[in-house]
Coordinates of C-alpha atoms in Angstrom, one line a residue:
M1 CA 133.4 -138.6 10.3
G2 CA 133.9 -142.2 8.7
G3 CA 137.2 -142.5 11.2
W4 CA 134.5 -141.5 14.1
R5 CA 131.9 -144.2 13.3
N6 CA 134.6 -146.8 12.8
A7 CA 136.2 -146.0 16.1
V8 CA 133.1 -146.0 17.8
Q9 CA 132.1 -149.4 16.3
E10 CA 135.4 -151.1 17.4
A11 CA 134.8 -149.8 20.6
V12 CA 131.5 -151.3 21.2
G13 CA 133.2 -154.7 20.3
S14 CA 136.0 -154.5 22.5
K15 CA 136.8 -154.6 26.5
P16 CA 135.6 -151.7 29.0
L17 CA 139.0 -150.5 29.2
F18 CA 139.3 -149.6 25.4
L19 CA 136.0 -148.4 25.4
T20 CA 137.1 -145.6 28.1
I21 CA 140.0 -144.9 26.0
Y22 CA 138.0 -144.5 22.7
A23 CA 135.7 -142.3 24.7
T24 CA 138.0 -140.2 26.1
I25 CA 139.5 -139.7 22.6
L26 CA 136.2 -138.9 21.0
V27 CA 135.6 -136.2 23.7
G28 CA 138.9 -134.9 23.1
I29 CA 138.2 -134.4 19.5
V30 CA 135.2 -132.9 19.9
V31 CA 136.2 -130.1 22.6
S32 CA 139.1 -129.5 20.6
S33 CA 137.1 -128.6 17.4
F34 CA 134.6 -126.6 19.5
Y35 CA 137.5 -124.2 20.5
V36 CA 138.8 -124.0 17.2
F37 CA 135.5 -122.9 15.9
S38 CA 135.0 -120.7 18.7
A39 CA 138.2 -118.8 18.0
I40 CA 137.3 -118.3 14.4
Y41 CA 133.7 -117.2 14.8
S42 CA 134.0 -114.9 17.9
P43 CA 131.2 -112.6 18.2
V44 CA 131.0 -109.2 17.2
A45 CA 129.6 -106.2 19.3
S46 CA 126.1 -106.8 20.4
T47 CA 123.5 -104.2 20.7
T48 CA 121.0 -103.8 23.3
R49 CA 118.1 -104.6 21.1
S50 CA 119.1 -107.8 19.5
V51 CA 117.5 -110.8 17.5
S52 CA 117.0 -114.7 17.1
S53 CA 119.8 -116.9 16.3
S54 CA 117.6 -120.1 15.8
W55 CA 117.0 -120.1 12.2
L56 CA 118.9 -122.2 9.9
P57 CA 121.2 -122.1 6.7
T58 CA 121.5 -122.8 3.5
P59 CA 123.3 -123.2 -0.1
P60 CA 125.1 -119.8 -1.2
L61 CA 122.6 -118.3 -3.4
S62 CA 125.6 -116.5 -5.8
Q63 CA 125.7 -118.1 -9.2
N64 CA 129.4 -118.8 -8.2
G65 CA 127.9 -121.7 -6.4
V66 CA 124.8 -121.2 -5.8
S67 CA 122.5 -124.4 -5.6
L68 CA 118.9 -123.7 -7.5
S69 CA 117.9 -126.9 -6.9
S70 CA 115.0 -127.5 -4.5
N71 CA 117.1 -131.0 -3.5
I72 CA 119.3 -128.9 -1.3
S73 CA 121.5 -130.6 1.5
Q74 CA 120.2 -130.2 5.1
P75 CA 122.2 -128.4 7.9
S76 CA 124.3 -131.1 9.8
Q77 CA 123.3 -129.6 13.2
P78 CA 119.8 -130.2 14.4
R79 CA 117.1 -127.2 14.4
S80 CA 115.0 -126.4 17.6
N81 CA 111.4 -126.1 16.4
K82 CA 111.1 -123.1 18.8
L83 CA 112.1 -120.1 17.1
R84 CA 113.7 -116.9 19.0
P85 CA 111.9 -113.9 18.7
I86 CA 113.2 -111.5 16.4
W87 CA 115.1 -108.7 17.9
E88 CA 116.2 -111.5 20.9
A89 CA 119.8 -111.5 20.5
P90 CA 121.9 -114.7 21.2
P91 CA 123.3 -114.7 24.5
R92 CA 126.6 -112.4 24.8
T93 CA 128.5 -115.7 26.1
S94 CA 127.6 -117.8 23.2
K95 CA 129.7 -118.4 20.1
M96 CA 128.6 -117.6 16.7
P97 CA 127.9 -121.0 14.6
R98 CA 129.7 -121.8 11.8
L99 CA 129.0 -120.1 8.2
K100 CA 127.5 -123.3 6.7
S101 CA 124.8 -123.6 9.4
F102 CA 123.7 -120.1 7.7
R103 CA 122.8 -121.6 4.3
L104 CA 119.6 -121.2 2.9
T105 CA 117.5 -124.3 3.2
K106 CA 113.9 -125.5 2.5
E107 CA 113.7 -126.1 6.3
L108 CA 114.8 -122.8 7.0
V109 CA 112.3 -120.9 4.9
R110 CA 109.2 -123.2 5.9
Q111 CA 110.0 -122.9 9.8
R112 CA 110.0 -119.0 9.4
A113 CA 106.8 -119.1 6.9
K114 CA 103.5 -118.4 8.5
D115 CA 100.5 -119.4 6.6
N116 CA 102.8 -120.4 3.9
V117 CA 104.2 -117.1 3.3
I118 CA 107.8 -115.9 3.5
I119 CA 108.9 -112.2 3.4
V120 CA 112.6 -111.8 2.0
T121 CA 114.9 -109.1 1.4
F122 CA 118.7 -109.1 0.8
G123 CA 121.7 -106.5 0.8
N124 CA 125.2 -105.8 1.9
F125 CA 126.7 -104.1 5.1
A126 CA 126.7 -100.9 3.3
F127 CA 122.8 -101.1 3.9
M128 CA 122.7 -102.3 7.6
D129 CA 121.0 -99.5 8.8
I130 CA 118.2 -99.8 5.8
I131 CA 117.8 -103.3 6.4
L132 CA 117.2 -102.8 10.3
T133 CA 114.4 -100.2 9.2
W134 CA 113.1 -102.9 6.8
V135 CA 113.1 -105.4 9.5
K136 CA 111.8 -102.9 12.6
H137 CA 108.8 -101.5 10.3
L138 CA 107.4 -105.3 9.8
T139 CA 107.9 -106.4 13.4
D140 CA 106.0 -103.4 14.7
L141 CA 103.4 -104.5 12.3
G142 CA 103.4 -108.0 14.0
V143 CA 105.0 -109.6 10.9
S144 CA 107.7 -112.2 11.7
N145 CA 107.9 -114.4 8.9
L146 CA 110.8 -112.9 7.3
L147 CA 114.3 -113.4 6.3
V148 CA 117.1 -111.1 5.2
G149 CA 120.0 -112.6 2.8
A150 CA 123.4 -111.0 3.5
M151 CA 125.9 -110.7 0.6
D152 CA 129.0 -110.4 2.7
T153 CA 130.1 -112.1 6.3
K154 CA 130.0 -108.6 7.7
L155 CA 126.7 -108.1 7.5
L156 CA 125.9 -111.9 8.4
K157 CA 127.4 -111.4 11.5
A158 CA 126.4 -108.4 12.4
L159 CA 122.2 -109.3 12.0
Y160 CA 122.7 -112.4 13.7
W161 CA 124.0 -110.7 16.7
K162 CA 121.3 -108.2 16.7
G163 CA 118.9 -111.5 16.3
I164 CA 117.6 -110.7 12.9
P165 CA 116.9 -113.8 10.7
V166 CA 119.6 -114.0 8.4
F167 CA 120.8 -116.4 5.9
D168 CA 124.1 -116.7 3.8
M169 CA 123.8 -116.0 0.0
G170 CA 127.6 -116.7 -0.7
S171 CA 128.0 -113.9 -2.6
R172 CA 131.3 -112.7 -1.2
M173 CA 130.4 -109.1 -2.4
S174 CA 132.2 -105.6 -1.2
T175 CA 130.8 -104.3 1.7
D176 CA 130.6 -100.8 0.5
D177 CA 127.6 -98.6 -1.1
V178 CA 127.0 -99.6 -4.9
G179 CA 125.5 -97.0 -7.0
W180 CA 122.6 -97.2 -9.1
G181 CA 123.4 -98.7 -12.7
T182 CA 127.2 -99.9 -11.6
P183 CA 128.1 -103.5 -12.6
T184 CA 127.8 -104.2 -8.9
F185 CA 124.1 -102.8 -8.7
H186 CA 123.3 -105.3 -11.6
K187 CA 124.9 -108.2 -9.8
M188 CA 122.6 -107.7 -6.8
G189 CA 119.8 -107.6 -9.5
R190 CA 120.6 -111.1 -10.6
E191 CA 121.3 -112.2 -7.3
K192 CA 117.4 -111.2 -6.6
V193 CA 116.3 -113.5 -9.8
L194 CA 118.5 -116.4 -8.4
L195 CA 116.9 -115.9 -4.7
I196 CA 113.5 -116.5 -6.5
N197 CA 114.5 -119.3 -8.2
A198 CA 115.9 -121.0 -4.8
I199 CA 112.9 -120.3 -3.1
L200 CA 109.9 -121.0 -5.0
P201 CA 110.7 -124.6 -5.3
F202 CA 110.2 -124.8 -1.6
G203 CA 106.6 -124.4 -2.1
V204 CA 105.9 -121.1 -0.3
E205 CA 104.6 -117.8 -1.3
L206 CA 107.2 -115.3 -1.6
L207 CA 107.1 -111.6 -0.8
M208 CA 110.4 -110.4 -2.4
C209 CA 111.4 -106.7 -1.2
D210 CA 114.3 -104.4 -2.2
T211 CA 115.9 -103.2 1.0
D212 CA 115.1 -99.5 0.3
M213 CA 111.7 -100.1 1.0
V214 CA 109.4 -99.9 4.4
W215 CA 106.1 -101.3 4.9
L216 CA 103.8 -99.0 6.7
K217 CA 101.0 -101.3 6.9
D218 CA 100.7 -105.6 6.9
P219 CA 100.5 -106.3 3.4
L220 CA 99.8 -110.0 3.8
P221 CA 95.8 -109.6 4.3
Y222 CA 95.9 -107.6 1.3
L223 CA 98.0 -110.1 -0.9
A224 CA 95.6 -112.8 0.3
R225 CA 92.8 -111.0 -1.2
Y226 CA 94.1 -112.4 -4.7
P227 CA 94.6 -116.0 -4.1
D228 CA 94.4 -116.5 -8.2
A229 CA 97.3 -114.6 -8.7
D230 CA 100.5 -116.1 -9.7
V231 CA 102.6 -112.8 -9.5
L232 CA 101.6 -109.1 -8.1
T233 CA 104.1 -106.9 -9.0
S234 CA 104.4 -103.0 -8.1
S235 CA 104.9 -100.4 -10.7
D236 CA 106.4 -97.1 -11.6
Q237 CA 103.1 -95.5 -12.5
V238 CA 102.9 -91.8 -11.4
A239 CA 99.3 -91.2 -12.4
P240 CA 96.5 -92.7 -10.5
T241 CA 94.5 -95.6 -12.5
V242 CA 92.2 -96.3 -9.6
I243 CA 91.1 -93.9 -6.7
D244 CA 90.6 -96.8 -4.0
D245 CA 92.4 -99.8 -2.9
R246 CA 91.6 -101.9 -6.0
L247 CA 94.5 -103.7 -8.0
A248 CA 95.6 -101.0 -10.5
D249 CA 94.0 -101.0 -13.8
W250 CA 96.3 -102.7 -15.8
K251 CA 95.2 -101.2 -19.3
L252 CA 96.3 -97.7 -17.9
V253 CA 99.5 -98.7 -16.6
G254 CA 101.8 -97.0 -18.7
A255 CA 105.2 -97.3 -16.9
A256 CA 107.5 -100.4 -16.1
Y257 CA 106.4 -102.8 -13.5
N258 CA 108.8 -102.7 -10.7
V259 CA 110.5 -105.4 -9.3
G260 CA 111.5 -103.7 -5.9
I261 CA 108.0 -104.9 -4.2
F262 CA 106.2 -108.1 -5.8
H263 CA 104.9 -111.3 -4.6
W264 CA 105.2 -114.8 -6.0
R265 CA 103.2 -117.8 -5.6
P266 CA 105.1 -121.2 -6.3
T267 CA 102.7 -122.0 -9.1
Q268 CA 103.9 -123.7 -12.5
S269 CA 103.2 -120.6 -14.6
A270 CA 105.6 -118.5 -12.0
I271 CA 108.2 -121.1 -11.6
K272 CA 108.3 -121.1 -15.5
L273 CA 108.7 -117.3 -15.6
A274 CA 111.3 -117.3 -13.0
K275 CA 113.6 -119.7 -14.6
E276 CA 113.1 -117.9 -17.8
W277 CA 114.1 -114.8 -16.1
K278 CA 117.0 -116.5 -14.5
D279 CA 118.2 -117.6 -17.8
M280 CA 117.8 -114.7 -19.6
L281 CA 120.1 -112.6 -17.3
L282 CA 122.7 -115.4 -17.1
A283 CA 123.0 -115.2 -20.8
D284 CA 123.4 -111.4 -21.2
D285 CA 125.3 -109.4 -18.6
N286 CA 123.9 -106.1 -20.1
I287 CA 120.3 -107.0 -19.7
W288 CA 119.0 -105.2 -16.3
D289 CA 116.7 -107.3 -14.2
Q290 CA 113.8 -105.1 -13.9
N291 CA 114.0 -104.8 -18.2
G292 CA 114.1 -108.4 -18.6
F293 CA 111.2 -108.8 -16.3
N294 CA 109.1 -106.4 -18.3
D295 CA 110.4 -107.6 -21.6
L296 CA 109.1 -111.3 -20.5
V297 CA 105.8 -110.3 -19.1
H298 CA 104.9 -108.2 -22.1
K299 CA 105.3 -110.8 -24.4
Q300 CA 101.2 -111.1 -24.0
I301 CA 99.0 -108.5 -22.1
G302 CA 95.7 -109.3 -21.6
P303 CA 93.0 -110.3 -21.5
A304 CA 91.4 -109.8 -18.1
V305 CA 91.4 -113.0 -16.1
D306 CA 87.9 -112.0 -15.1
D307 CA 85.5 -109.0 -14.7
E308 CA 86.2 -108.1 -11.0
S309 CA 89.6 -109.3 -9.6
G310 CA 91.9 -106.8 -11.8
L311 CA 94.0 -109.8 -12.7
F312 CA 94.7 -110.2 -16.5
Y313 CA 97.2 -112.9 -18.2
A314 CA 100.5 -112.3 -19.3
Y315 CA 103.9 -113.6 -20.3
D316 CA 102.7 -116.9 -22.0
G317 CA 99.1 -116.1 -21.9
N318 CA 98.7 -118.5 -18.8
L319 CA 100.6 -116.4 -16.1
K320 CA 97.8 -114.4 -13.7
L321 CA 99.3 -111.1 -13.4
G322 CA 98.4 -107.9 -11.0
I323 CA 99.5 -104.8 -10.8
L324 CA 99.5 -103.4 -7.1
P325 CA 97.8 -99.8 -6.7
E326 CA 100.2 -97.0 -7.0
S327 CA 98.3 -95.2 -4.4
I328 CA 98.7 -97.3 -1.4
F329 CA 102.0 -99.4 -2.8
C330 CA 103.9 -95.9 -3.5
N331 CA 106.9 -95.6 -5.5
G332 CA 109.1 -92.5 -4.6
H333 CA 107.0 -89.9 -6.7
I334 CA 103.6 -91.1 -5.4
Y335 CA 104.6 -90.9 -2.0
F336 CA 107.2 -88.3 -1.7
V337 CA 106.2 -85.5 -4.4
Q338 CA 102.4 -86.2 -4.9
A339 CA 101.2 -87.6 -1.5
M340 CA 98.5 -89.2 -3.5
Y341 CA 97.6 -91.6 -0.8
Q342 CA 96.6 -88.5 1.5
Q343 CA 94.6 -86.8 -1.1
L344 CA 92.9 -90.0 -2.1
R345 CA 92.2 -90.3 1.8
L346 CA 94.0 -93.8 1.7
E347 CA 96.4 -96.0 4.2
P348 CA 99.7 -96.8 2.0
Y349 CA 101.1 -100.3 2.8
A350 CA 104.8 -99.5 1.4
V351 CA 106.9 -96.8 0.1
H352 CA 109.8 -97.6 -2.2
T353 CA 112.3 -95.2 -2.3
T354 CA 112.5 -94.7 -6.3
F355 CA 112.4 -91.2 -8.5
Q356 CA 115.0 -89.9 -6.0
Y357 CA 118.5 -88.4 -6.2
A358 CA 121.8 -88.1 -4.2
G359 CA 122.2 -91.9 -4.2
T360 CA 121.7 -93.9 -0.9
E361 CA 122.1 -90.5 1.3
G362 CA 119.2 -89.4 -0.6
K363 CA 117.0 -92.3 0.3
R364 CA 117.8 -92.4 3.8
H365 CA 116.9 -88.4 4.0
R366 CA 113.6 -89.0 2.3
L367 CA 112.8 -91.7 4.8
R368 CA 113.8 -89.4 7.7
E369 CA 111.7 -86.5 6.4
A370 CA 108.7 -88.9 6.1
M371 CA 110.0 -90.2 9.8
V372 CA 109.9 -93.8 8.9
F373 CA 113.5 -94.2 9.1
Y374 CA 115.1 -95.9 12.2
D375 CA 117.9 -94.2 13.7
P376 CA 120.1 -94.6 16.9
P377 CA 119.1 -92.4 19.9
E378 CA 122.2 -90.4 19.4
Y379 CA 120.8 -89.1 16.2
Y380 CA 118.4 -87.0 18.0
D381 CA 120.9 -85.6 20.6
A382 CA 124.0 -83.6 19.2
P383 CA 125.7 -82.3 22.7
G384 CA 128.9 -81.1 20.5
N385 CA 132.1 -82.8 21.1
F386 CA 135.2 -82.3 23.0
V387 CA 136.9 -80.0 20.6
S388 CA 134.0 -77.4 20.4
A389 CA 133.8 -77.7 24.5
M390 CA 137.2 -76.9 24.8
M391 CA 137.1 -74.0 22.3
N392 CA 134.2 -72.6 24.3
Y393 CA 131.7 -73.2 21.1
A394 CA 128.2 -74.3 21.1
G395 CA 127.0 -77.7 20.3
G396 CA 123.4 -79.0 19.8
F397 CA 120.8 -78.1 17.0
L398 CA 120.4 -74.8 14.9
S399 CA 117.1 -74.2 13.2
F400 CA 115.3 -71.4 11.7
K401 CA 111.7 -70.2 10.8
P402 CA 111.8 -69.9 6.8
S403 CA 110.4 -66.6 5.8
I404 CA 108.7 -66.9 2.5
P405 CA 106.5 -64.0 1.0
K406 CA 103.0 -65.6 -0.4
R407 CA 103.9 -63.9 -4.0
L408 CA 106.8 -66.3 -4.4
L409 CA 104.8 -69.1 -3.7
F410 CA 101.5 -68.4 -5.6
D411 CA 101.9 -65.3 -7.7
G412 CA 102.3 -65.6 -11.7
K413 CA 103.0 -68.6 -13.6
H414 CA 104.5 -71.8 -12.6
N415 CA 107.7 -71.6 -14.6
L416 CA 111.3 -71.5 -14.5
E417 CA 111.6 -68.0 -13.4
S418 CA 109.1 -68.4 -11.0
H419 CA 110.7 -71.6 -9.6
F420 CA 114.2 -70.6 -9.5
T421 CA 113.0 -67.3 -7.7
L422 CA 111.5 -69.2 -4.9
I423 CA 114.1 -71.6 -4.4
N424 CA 117.2 -69.0 -4.6
Y425 CA 115.3 -67.1 -2.1
Q426 CA 115.3 -70.0 0.2
M427 CA 118.8 -70.8 -0.9
K428 CA 120.0 -67.6 0.4
Q429 CA 118.7 -68.2 4.0
I430 CA 120.0 -71.7 4.2
R431 CA 123.5 -70.5 3.0
S432 CA 123.2 -67.8 6.1
A433 CA 122.0 -70.8 8.5
L434 CA 124.9 -73.0 7.4
A435 CA 127.4 -70.1 8.1
I436 CA 126.0 -69.7 11.4
A437 CA 125.5 -73.6 12.4
S438 CA 129.6 -73.8 11.4
V439 CA 130.9 -71.0 13.4
L440 CA 128.8 -72.3 16.2
N441 CA 129.4 -76.0 15.4
R442 CA 125.9 -76.8 15.3
T443 CA 124.0 -79.2 13.4
L444 CA 121.5 -77.6 11.2
V445 CA 118.0 -78.4 10.9
M446 CA 117.2 -78.3 7.4
P447 CA 113.8 -76.0 6.7
P448 CA 110.8 -77.2 4.5
L449 CA 111.9 -76.7 1.2
W450 CA 108.9 -75.5 -1.2
C451 CA 109.2 -76.0 -5.1
R452 CA 106.9 -74.8 -8.0
L453 CA 108.3 -77.3 -10.4
D454 CA 109.2 -81.1 -10.3
R455 CA 112.6 -82.4 -10.9
L456 CA 112.7 -85.3 -13.3
W457 CA 115.7 -86.6 -15.3
F458 CA 114.1 -86.2 -18.8
P459 CA 112.2 -83.2 -20.5
H460 CA 108.9 -82.2 -18.9
P461 CA 106.4 -79.2 -18.4
G462 CA 107.2 -78.9 -15.0
V463 CA 104.4 -81.2 -13.3
L464 CA 103.8 -84.3 -15.2
V465 CA 100.4 -84.5 -17.0
G466 CA 97.7 -86.6 -15.2
T467 CA 99.5 -86.6 -11.8
M468 CA 98.1 -85.3 -8.7
T469 CA 101.3 -83.2 -8.0
R470 CA 100.3 -79.8 -6.5
Q471 CA 101.7 -76.3 -7.1
P472 CA 103.6 -75.4 -5.1
F473 CA 104.7 -78.4 -3.3
L474 CA 106.9 -79.5 -0.5
C475 CA 109.6 -80.9 -2.1
P476 CA 112.2 -83.5 -0.9
L477 CA 115.7 -82.0 -0.2
D478 CA 117.2 -84.1 -3.0
H479 CA 115.4 -82.2 -5.5
V480 CA 117.8 -79.2 -4.8
F481 CA 120.3 -80.0 -2.8
E482 CA 123.3 -82.9 -3.3
V483 CA 122.3 -84.6 0.0
N484 CA 125.1 -87.0 -0.4
N485 CA 127.9 -83.9 -0.7
M486 CA 126.4 -82.5 2.4
L487 CA 127.1 -85.4 4.4
K488 CA 130.5 -86.2 2.5
D489 CA 133.7 -86.3 4.3
F490 CA 135.5 -83.6 2.8
P491 CA 139.1 -82.8 3.9
V492 CA 138.7 -80.0 6.5
E493 CA 142.1 -78.4 5.4
E494 CA 140.6 -77.6 1.9
F495 CA 136.6 -77.2 2.7
G496 CA 136.6 -76.2 6.4
P497 CA 135.0 -77.7 9.3
A498 CA 132.1 -80.2 8.5
I499 CA 128.0 -78.9 9.2
D500 CA 126.1 -81.9 10.1
I501 CA 122.6 -81.7 9.0
R502 CA 118.8 -83.1 9.9
E503 CA 115.8 -83.4 8.2
Y504 CA 112.9 -80.6 8.5
S505 CA 110.6 -83.1 10.4
F506 CA 113.2 -83.7 12.9
F507 CA 111.6 -81.8 15.9
N508 CA 108.4 -83.4 15.2
N509 CA 109.8 -87.0 15.4
P510 CA 108.6 -89.2 18.0
S511 CA 112.0 -90.2 18.9
L512 CA 113.4 -86.8 19.9
P513 CA 114.1 -87.1 23.7
Q514 CA 112.5 -84.9 26.1
Q515 CA 115.7 -83.2 27.4
V516 CA 116.2 -81.9 23.8
K517 CA 112.5 -80.7 23.7
E518 CA 112.9 -79.0 26.9
S519 CA 116.6 -77.1 26.3
W520 CA 115.6 -74.5 23.9
L521 CA 116.6 -70.8 22.9
D522 CA 114.4 -68.5 20.8
V523 CA 116.5 -66.0 19.1
Q524 CA 114.5 -63.1 17.8
L525 CA 116.5 -60.9 15.5
C526 CA 116.1 -57.2 15.9
K527 CA 117.6 -54.0 14.7
E528 CA 120.4 -52.9 16.6
G529 CA 119.8 -50.0 19.0
S530 CA 116.1 -50.8 19.0
K531 CA 114.6 -51.9 22.7
D532 CA 116.7 -54.7 24.3
C533 CA 118.5 -55.3 20.9
H534 CA 122.1 -55.9 21.6
A535 CA 125.1 -58.2 21.4
S536 CA 124.7 -59.7 24.8
S537 CA 123.9 -63.1 26.3
N538 CA 121.5 -61.3 28.4
T539 CA 117.7 -62.9 27.8
S540 CA 114.9 -60.4 27.7
Q541 CA 113.1 -63.1 28.9
P542 CA 113.6 -67.2 29.9
G543 CA 113.9 -68.6 26.7
L544 CA 114.3 -65.7 24.4
L545 CA 117.0 -63.6 23.1
R546 CA 117.0 -60.3 21.0
F547 CA 119.8 -60.5 18.9
P548 CA 121.3 -58.0 16.1
K549 CA 120.8 -58.4 12.7
H550 CA 124.0 -58.5 10.2
S551 CA 126.1 -60.1 13.3
S552 CA 129.7 -61.2 12.7
E553 CA 131.5 -64.4 13.3
E554 CA 133.2 -62.9 16.4
M555 CA 130.1 -61.8 17.9
L556 CA 128.2 -65.1 17.5
K557 CA 131.1 -66.6 19.1
T558 CA 130.8 -64.4 21.8
V559 CA 127.5 -64.3 22.7
F560 CA 126.0 -68.0 22.1
S561 CA 129.3 -69.6 24.0
S562 CA 127.1 -68.6 27.0
F563 CA 124.3 -70.9 25.6
K564 CA 126.9 -74.0 24.6
D565 CA 124.7 -76.4 26.9
V566 CA 121.2 -75.6 25.3
K567 CA 120.2 -78.2 23.1
V568 CA 118.4 -76.0 20.6
I569 CA 118.8 -72.6 19.1
Q570 CA 115.9 -71.4 16.8
F571 CA 116.4 -68.0 15.1
S572 CA 113.2 -66.1 14.2
S573 CA 114.4 -65.7 10.8
M574 CA 118.0 -65.8 8.3
Q575 CA 117.2 -62.6 6.6
D576 CA 120.1 -60.6 7.2
A577 CA 121.3 -62.8 10.1
F578 CA 124.8 -63.0 9.2
S579 CA 127.1 -60.2 8.0
G580 CA 130.1 -62.6 6.8
F581 CA 133.4 -64.3 8.2
T582 CA 136.0 -62.6 10.3
D583 CA 138.5 -64.9 9.1
K584 CA 138.7 -64.9 5.3
T585 CA 140.5 -68.3 4.9
R586 CA 137.7 -70.0 6.5
E587 CA 135.6 -68.1 4.6
E588 CA 137.0 -69.2 1.3
R589 CA 137.0 -72.9 2.7
F590 CA 133.2 -72.7 3.7
R591 CA 132.4 -71.1 0.2
K592 CA 134.4 -74.2 -1.3
R593 CA 132.1 -76.5 0.7
V594 CA 128.5 -75.3 0.4
K595 CA 129.2 -74.8 -3.6
Q596 CA 129.2 -78.8 -3.5
Y597 CA 125.9 -78.7 -2.1
V598 CA 123.3 -77.4 -4.6
G599 CA 122.5 -79.7 -7.4
I600 CA 120.6 -79.2 -10.7
W601 CA 116.9 -78.7 -12.0
C602 CA 116.1 -81.1 -14.9
C603 CA 115.1 -80.7 -17.7
V604 CA 114.1 -78.6 -20.4
D605 CA 113.8 -79.7 -24.1
H606 CA 117.3 -78.7 -24.8
I607 CA 120.7 -80.4 -24.9
P608 CA 121.8 -80.3 -22.0
G609 CA 118.4 -79.7 -20.7
H610 CA 119.6 -79.1 -16.9
I611 CA 120.3 -76.0 -15.1
Y612 CA 122.8 -75.4 -12.0
Y613 CA 121.7 -74.2 -8.8
D614 CA 124.1 -71.8 -7.6
M615 CA 124.5 -71.1 -4.0
Y616 CA 126.0 -67.3 -4.9
W617 CA 123.3 -66.7 -7.6
D618 CA 122.8 -63.2 -5.5
E619 CA 126.5 -62.3 -6.3
K620 CA 125.9 -62.4 -10.1
P621 CA 124.1 -59.2 -11.6
G622 CA 121.4 -60.2 -13.8
W623 CA 121.5 -64.1 -13.0
K624 CA 118.8 -66.1 -14.8
P625 CA 117.9 -69.6 -15.0
A626 CA 119.2 -71.3 -17.9
P627 CA 120.6 -74.5 -19.5
P628 CA 124.5 -74.3 -20.8
Q629 CA 124.5 -72.9 -24.2
T630 CA 127.7 -74.6 -25.0
P631 CA 129.4 -77.9 -23.7
E632 CA 132.0 -75.9 -22.2
D633 CA 129.4 -74.0 -20.1
D634 CA 128.1 -77.3 -18.8
H635 CA 129.6 -77.5 -15.5
P636 CA 128.6 -76.8 -12.0
P637 CA 128.9 -73.1 -11.0
W638 CA 132.5 -72.8 -9.6

């Protein structure tokens, strides 16, 4: 740049000829630079719903080169005061700006803020669909003062071309999923703390969110009700402390304060807490960010700030802290297991996918069960594939109406025996449905799953005392099934063909296209030899097929090949629907696959305290639910 300035100064004092020459050279340099950067940053594929490119950048946020100072250099390119609407993509013919233009700056944050509030989440490319769901919930609520921090360049580029306001955190993190409790997971927690310390000096209020939560209602009016709060945080509380929309009763909150949803004001007390939290984590890699936060704020708890607000003093005796009400700023147990907000007739603001199992796939499935996850249109239409068409197999979806006797749900005590009897009864039907779905190459829509006992990771009496958990209750699929294994890409030569699944609420989802709803075949199981009951594709009436129980693999293939273009085949029951595979090699592979699908119930006061579910429990006479008695017995039932 210094050379460019000298050249211009010399040109001004020279003759017109030299001015022309210098101008030509300068233009050539600019044009050449443009093409070089264009070659480096070519756009990735755009989607039909894309987003704004008018936000600007800032210094990387990783400790490896993160600037935590408020005195941050401004981007070299001028920024337009007019922001593109979120989901309005940059023109496809445009080139992506240089990476340094995506640094986090005070200018970027203040331009995106509204009423001096900015809402922020962050993640890597493995969470792309979860991040898009987070953004869409906010924009559907009319909230646009948001930013997403990209921990890897792949995510940054993808969000840019979708029109999402994005900044570069400079983390250069892997694009892969991170498991809970792993070193990378803890690294992400530290990035959050660094991000808070970077943004608070900008003088804006910060609503910091984990990506694995969604907003169901605009939270900003609620947060504005407590202008004196330095920090408002969510919690892992599972028993109600209030029955309305007031802040939680801090004297009754015995669970950890959860840092997945919390609001910071740029006050002196909040900035002091954020800095000490950051220094604590950077000094000891073994401290989990949430534990560190709890340790700090619990240095002093109380007294109340006043008689009305629900705020209390914490940390150093000056910080004004409030706990968001558990019934409407819901953790995973409150929302998915207790449905506390429904029982209290309240409108939830948020759900955070905590208290769940099966990793990130478990989180996605829970959000799908609740119909608050956004999938692409093709998720809702499964026409089959080229291979299935060539083999004259069916495609589309398979479902069934679960048949559960009342006695299994309500009779007797709610204990291990009654719980496992209920689960095993449902599991056997699901096993048959998985087999038929495999034979017909259809996607199985899982049935609702009923439990009598809760699942937790520590000894408990079946339902936690003080909670609003009903018995029996509609339990998330990951309470029993390893959703991550159901979706895992197992080798076909060892485990047989994959069996795709959908959530039990799938057919109620507003995103289900009309062509799926209208392409439907009801299959009524019947006793072979009874009226109109035979292995034939002849329907007794339009949309209804009477089909014999105890049908074989070959019979299913033969009859349902005539319905391969039907989107949905729904069985009236799965009791005695399938007699077994004709191909024994395929059966062995199927058995090996579905044995991986079930998880554990946890926990009784025993070491180990978990009890394994067994997909083939009915083949073991006298099977009873009991924890492993020796370390050698502590393995899945295969």
